mmCIF file of C-alpha atoms in Angstrom:
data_model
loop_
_atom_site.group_PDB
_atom_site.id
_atom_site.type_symbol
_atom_site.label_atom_id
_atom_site.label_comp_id
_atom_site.label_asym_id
_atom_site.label_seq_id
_atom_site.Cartn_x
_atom_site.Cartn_y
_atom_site.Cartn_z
ATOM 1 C CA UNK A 1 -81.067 6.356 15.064
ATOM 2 C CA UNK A 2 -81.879 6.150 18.518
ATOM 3 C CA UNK A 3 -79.737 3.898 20.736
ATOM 4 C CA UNK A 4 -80.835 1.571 23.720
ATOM 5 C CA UNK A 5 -78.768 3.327 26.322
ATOM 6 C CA UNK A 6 -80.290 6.790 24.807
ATOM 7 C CA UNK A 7 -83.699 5.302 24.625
ATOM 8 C CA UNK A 8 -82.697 4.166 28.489
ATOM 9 C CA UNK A 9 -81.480 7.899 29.385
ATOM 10 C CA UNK A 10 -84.917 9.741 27.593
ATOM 11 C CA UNK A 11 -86.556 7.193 29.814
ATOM 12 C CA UNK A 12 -84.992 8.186 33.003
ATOM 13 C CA UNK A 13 -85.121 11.890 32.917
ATOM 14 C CA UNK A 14 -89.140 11.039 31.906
ATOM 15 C CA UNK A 15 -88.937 9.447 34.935
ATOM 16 C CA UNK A 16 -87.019 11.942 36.865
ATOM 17 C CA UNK A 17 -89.691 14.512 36.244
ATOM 18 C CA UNK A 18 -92.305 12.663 36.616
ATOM 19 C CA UNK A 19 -91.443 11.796 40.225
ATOM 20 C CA UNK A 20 -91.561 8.134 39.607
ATOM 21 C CA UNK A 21 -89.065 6.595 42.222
ATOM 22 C CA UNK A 22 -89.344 2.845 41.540
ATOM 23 C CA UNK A 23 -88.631 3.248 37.879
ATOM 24 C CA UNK A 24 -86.089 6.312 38.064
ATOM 25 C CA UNK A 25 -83.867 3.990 40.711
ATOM 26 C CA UNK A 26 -84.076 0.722 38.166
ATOM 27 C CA UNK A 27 -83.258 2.923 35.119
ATOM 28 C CA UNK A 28 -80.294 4.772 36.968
ATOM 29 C CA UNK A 29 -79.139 1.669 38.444
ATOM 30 C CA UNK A 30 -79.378 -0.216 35.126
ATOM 31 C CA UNK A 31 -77.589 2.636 33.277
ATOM 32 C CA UNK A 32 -74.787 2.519 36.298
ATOM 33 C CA UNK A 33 -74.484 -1.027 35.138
ATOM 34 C CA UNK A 34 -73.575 -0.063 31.730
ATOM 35 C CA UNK A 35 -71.154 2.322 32.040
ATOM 36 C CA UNK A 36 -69.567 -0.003 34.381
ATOM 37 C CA UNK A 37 -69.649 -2.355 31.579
ATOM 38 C CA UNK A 38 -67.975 0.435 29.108
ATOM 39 C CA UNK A 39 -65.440 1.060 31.330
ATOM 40 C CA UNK A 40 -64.105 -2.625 32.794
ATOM 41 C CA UNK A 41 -62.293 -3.378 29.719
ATOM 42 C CA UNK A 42 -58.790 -2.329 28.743
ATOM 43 C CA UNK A 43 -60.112 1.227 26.870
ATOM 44 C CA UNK A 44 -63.509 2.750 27.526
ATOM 45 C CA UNK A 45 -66.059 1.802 25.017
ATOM 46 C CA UNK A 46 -69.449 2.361 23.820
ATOM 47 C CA UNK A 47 -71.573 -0.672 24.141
ATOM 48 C CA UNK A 48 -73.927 -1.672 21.079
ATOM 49 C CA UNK A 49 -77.364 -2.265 21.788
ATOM 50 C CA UNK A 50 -76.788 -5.887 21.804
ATOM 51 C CA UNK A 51 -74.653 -5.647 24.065
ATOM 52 C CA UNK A 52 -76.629 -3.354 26.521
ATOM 53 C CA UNK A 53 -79.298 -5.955 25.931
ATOM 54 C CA UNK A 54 -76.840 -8.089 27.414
ATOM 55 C CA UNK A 55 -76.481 -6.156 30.402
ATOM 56 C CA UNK A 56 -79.916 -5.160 30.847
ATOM 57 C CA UNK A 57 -80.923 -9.242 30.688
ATOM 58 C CA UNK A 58 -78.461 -9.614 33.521
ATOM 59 C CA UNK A 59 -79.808 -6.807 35.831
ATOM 60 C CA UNK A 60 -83.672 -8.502 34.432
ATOM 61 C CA UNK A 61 -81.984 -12.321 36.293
ATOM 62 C CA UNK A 62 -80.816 -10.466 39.326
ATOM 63 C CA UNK A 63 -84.059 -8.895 40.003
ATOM 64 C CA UNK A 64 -85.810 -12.138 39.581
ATOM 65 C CA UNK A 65 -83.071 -13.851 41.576
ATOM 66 C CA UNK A 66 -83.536 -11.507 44.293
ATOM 67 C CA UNK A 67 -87.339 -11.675 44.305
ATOM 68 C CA UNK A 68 -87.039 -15.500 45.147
ATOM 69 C CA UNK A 69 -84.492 -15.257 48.084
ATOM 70 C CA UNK A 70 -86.773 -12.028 49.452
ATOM 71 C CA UNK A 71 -89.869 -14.309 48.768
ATOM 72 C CA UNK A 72 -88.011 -17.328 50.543
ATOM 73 C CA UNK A 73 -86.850 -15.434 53.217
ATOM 74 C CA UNK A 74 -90.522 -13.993 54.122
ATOM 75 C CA UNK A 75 -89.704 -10.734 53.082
ATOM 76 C CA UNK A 76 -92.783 -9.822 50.443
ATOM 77 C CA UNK A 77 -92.480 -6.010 50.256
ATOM 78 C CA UNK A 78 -88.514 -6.379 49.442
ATOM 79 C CA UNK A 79 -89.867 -9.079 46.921
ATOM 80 C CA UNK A 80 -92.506 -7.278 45.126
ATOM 81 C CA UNK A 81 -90.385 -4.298 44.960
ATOM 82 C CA UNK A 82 -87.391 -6.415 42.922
ATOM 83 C CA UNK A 83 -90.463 -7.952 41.014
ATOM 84 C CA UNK A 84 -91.428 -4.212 39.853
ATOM 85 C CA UNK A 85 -87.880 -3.684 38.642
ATOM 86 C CA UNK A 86 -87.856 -6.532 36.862
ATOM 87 C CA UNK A 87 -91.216 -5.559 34.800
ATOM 88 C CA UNK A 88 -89.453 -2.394 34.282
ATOM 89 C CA UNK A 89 -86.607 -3.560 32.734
ATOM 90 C CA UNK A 90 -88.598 -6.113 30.561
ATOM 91 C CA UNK A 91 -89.870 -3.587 28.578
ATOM 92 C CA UNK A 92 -86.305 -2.925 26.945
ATOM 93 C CA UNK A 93 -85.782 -6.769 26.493
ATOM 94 C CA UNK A 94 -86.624 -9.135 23.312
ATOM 95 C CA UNK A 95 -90.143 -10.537 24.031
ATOM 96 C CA UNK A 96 -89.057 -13.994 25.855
ATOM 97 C CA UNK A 97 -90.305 -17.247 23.651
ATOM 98 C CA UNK A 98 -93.114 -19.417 24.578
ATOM 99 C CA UNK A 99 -92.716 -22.689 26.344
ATOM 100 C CA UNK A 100 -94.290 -23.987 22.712
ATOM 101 C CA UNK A 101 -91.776 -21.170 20.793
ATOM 102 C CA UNK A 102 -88.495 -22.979 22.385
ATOM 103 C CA UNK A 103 -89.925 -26.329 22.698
ATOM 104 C CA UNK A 104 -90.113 -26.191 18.995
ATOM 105 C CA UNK A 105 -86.652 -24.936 18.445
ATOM 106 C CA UNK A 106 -84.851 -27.631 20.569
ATOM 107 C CA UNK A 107 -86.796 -30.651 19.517
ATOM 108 C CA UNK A 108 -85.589 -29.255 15.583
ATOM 109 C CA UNK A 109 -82.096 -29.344 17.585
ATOM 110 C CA UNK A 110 -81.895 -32.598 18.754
ATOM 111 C CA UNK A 111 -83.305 -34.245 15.431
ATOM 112 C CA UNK A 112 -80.103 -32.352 13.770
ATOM 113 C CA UNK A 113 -78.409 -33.657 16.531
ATOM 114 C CA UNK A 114 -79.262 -36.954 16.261
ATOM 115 C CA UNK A 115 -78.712 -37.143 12.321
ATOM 116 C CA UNK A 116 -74.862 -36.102 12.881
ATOM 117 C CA UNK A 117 -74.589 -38.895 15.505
ATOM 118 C CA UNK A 118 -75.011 -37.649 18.609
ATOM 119 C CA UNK A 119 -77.793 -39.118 21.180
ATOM 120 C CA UNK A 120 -79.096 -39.399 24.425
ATOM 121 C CA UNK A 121 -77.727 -37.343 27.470
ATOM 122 C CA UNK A 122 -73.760 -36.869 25.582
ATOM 123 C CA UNK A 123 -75.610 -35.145 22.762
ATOM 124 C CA UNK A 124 -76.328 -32.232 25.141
ATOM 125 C CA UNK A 125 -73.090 -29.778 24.586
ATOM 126 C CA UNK A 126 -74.192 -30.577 20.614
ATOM 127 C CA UNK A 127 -77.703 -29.584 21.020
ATOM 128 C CA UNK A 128 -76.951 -26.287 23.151
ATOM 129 C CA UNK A 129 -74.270 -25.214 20.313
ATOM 130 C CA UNK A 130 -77.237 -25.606 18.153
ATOM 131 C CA UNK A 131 -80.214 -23.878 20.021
ATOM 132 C CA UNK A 132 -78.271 -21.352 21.825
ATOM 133 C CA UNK A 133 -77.542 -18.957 18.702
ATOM 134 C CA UNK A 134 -81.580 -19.293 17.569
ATOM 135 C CA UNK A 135 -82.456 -18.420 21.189
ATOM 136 C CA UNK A 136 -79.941 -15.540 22.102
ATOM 137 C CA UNK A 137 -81.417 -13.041 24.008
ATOM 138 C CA UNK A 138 -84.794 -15.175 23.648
ATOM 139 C CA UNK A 139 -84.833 -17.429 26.357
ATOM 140 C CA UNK A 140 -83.282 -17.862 29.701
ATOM 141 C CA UNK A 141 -79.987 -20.348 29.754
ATOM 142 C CA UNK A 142 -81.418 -22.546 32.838
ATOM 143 C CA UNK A 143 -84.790 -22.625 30.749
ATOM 144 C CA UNK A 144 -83.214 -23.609 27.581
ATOM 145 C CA UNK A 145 -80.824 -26.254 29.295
ATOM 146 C CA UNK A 146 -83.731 -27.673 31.107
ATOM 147 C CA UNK A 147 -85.597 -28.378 27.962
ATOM 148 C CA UNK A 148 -82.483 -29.591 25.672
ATOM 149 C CA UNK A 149 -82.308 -31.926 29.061
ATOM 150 C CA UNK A 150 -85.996 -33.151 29.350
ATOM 151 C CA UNK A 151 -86.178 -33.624 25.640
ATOM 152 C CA UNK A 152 -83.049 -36.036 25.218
ATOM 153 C CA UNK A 153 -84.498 -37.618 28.398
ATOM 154 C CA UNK A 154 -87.315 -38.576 26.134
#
């Protein structure tokens, strides 16, 4: 059984010989990530792959992050570059929900919502506790939290 982080590794060293800078640099840097992850608690530990999902999502944000303030600030190639990464490190993440997909999930959340009690803008804490397990992984938390928002809006 082949784990993420090996899956990661195999991917690097493909990389590695195969001369590809851009995604040799995101795979090393991602992997850096991860062990920094195993090692910041109180004992080392090997991370499970949901957890290195976890991680990997996180260095996914920053890239995108980074893409916008490069983009903002005028600076394209420094922008398309942390674009690249990103795409790179998609590939070893859940495929992301459709706008349909999550729409789907939190109006089913804020009718269950609304059946225990709970409405309008208050019921939002309620309706994340009930989308946010159905979506782990799934869907960015600003995406999801703008929805759950616009939909008790309504």
């Amino acid at each position: 059984m082949t784990t993420l982080k090996s899956k990661l590794r195999e991917d690097l060293n493909a990389a590695i010989k195969a001369r590809d800078e851009l995604r040799s640099s995101t795979l090393r840097l991602t992997l850096t990530a991860i062990t920094q992850e195993e090692v910041s608690g109180k004992e080392k530990r090997e991370l499970s792959d949901e957890e290195v999902t976890k991680v990997i999502t996180r260095e996914a944000k920053k890239r995108r992050e980074a893409a916008e303030a490069f983009t903002q600030g005028g600076r394209t190639e420094s922008a398309e570059r942390e674009k690249a990464e990103g795409e790179i490190l998609a590939v070893y993440l859940p495929k992301q929900l459709s706008d349909e997909e999550l729409s789907g999930i939190v109006a089913q959340a804020v009718e269950e919502a609304k059946a225990a009690g709970a409405e309008g803008p208050r019921a939002m804490g309620q309706v994340m506790k009930i989308v946010n397990p159905k979506v782990a992984g799934l869907a960015e938390g600003g995406r999801v939290a703008a929805l759950v928002k616009s939909a008790l809006a309504g």
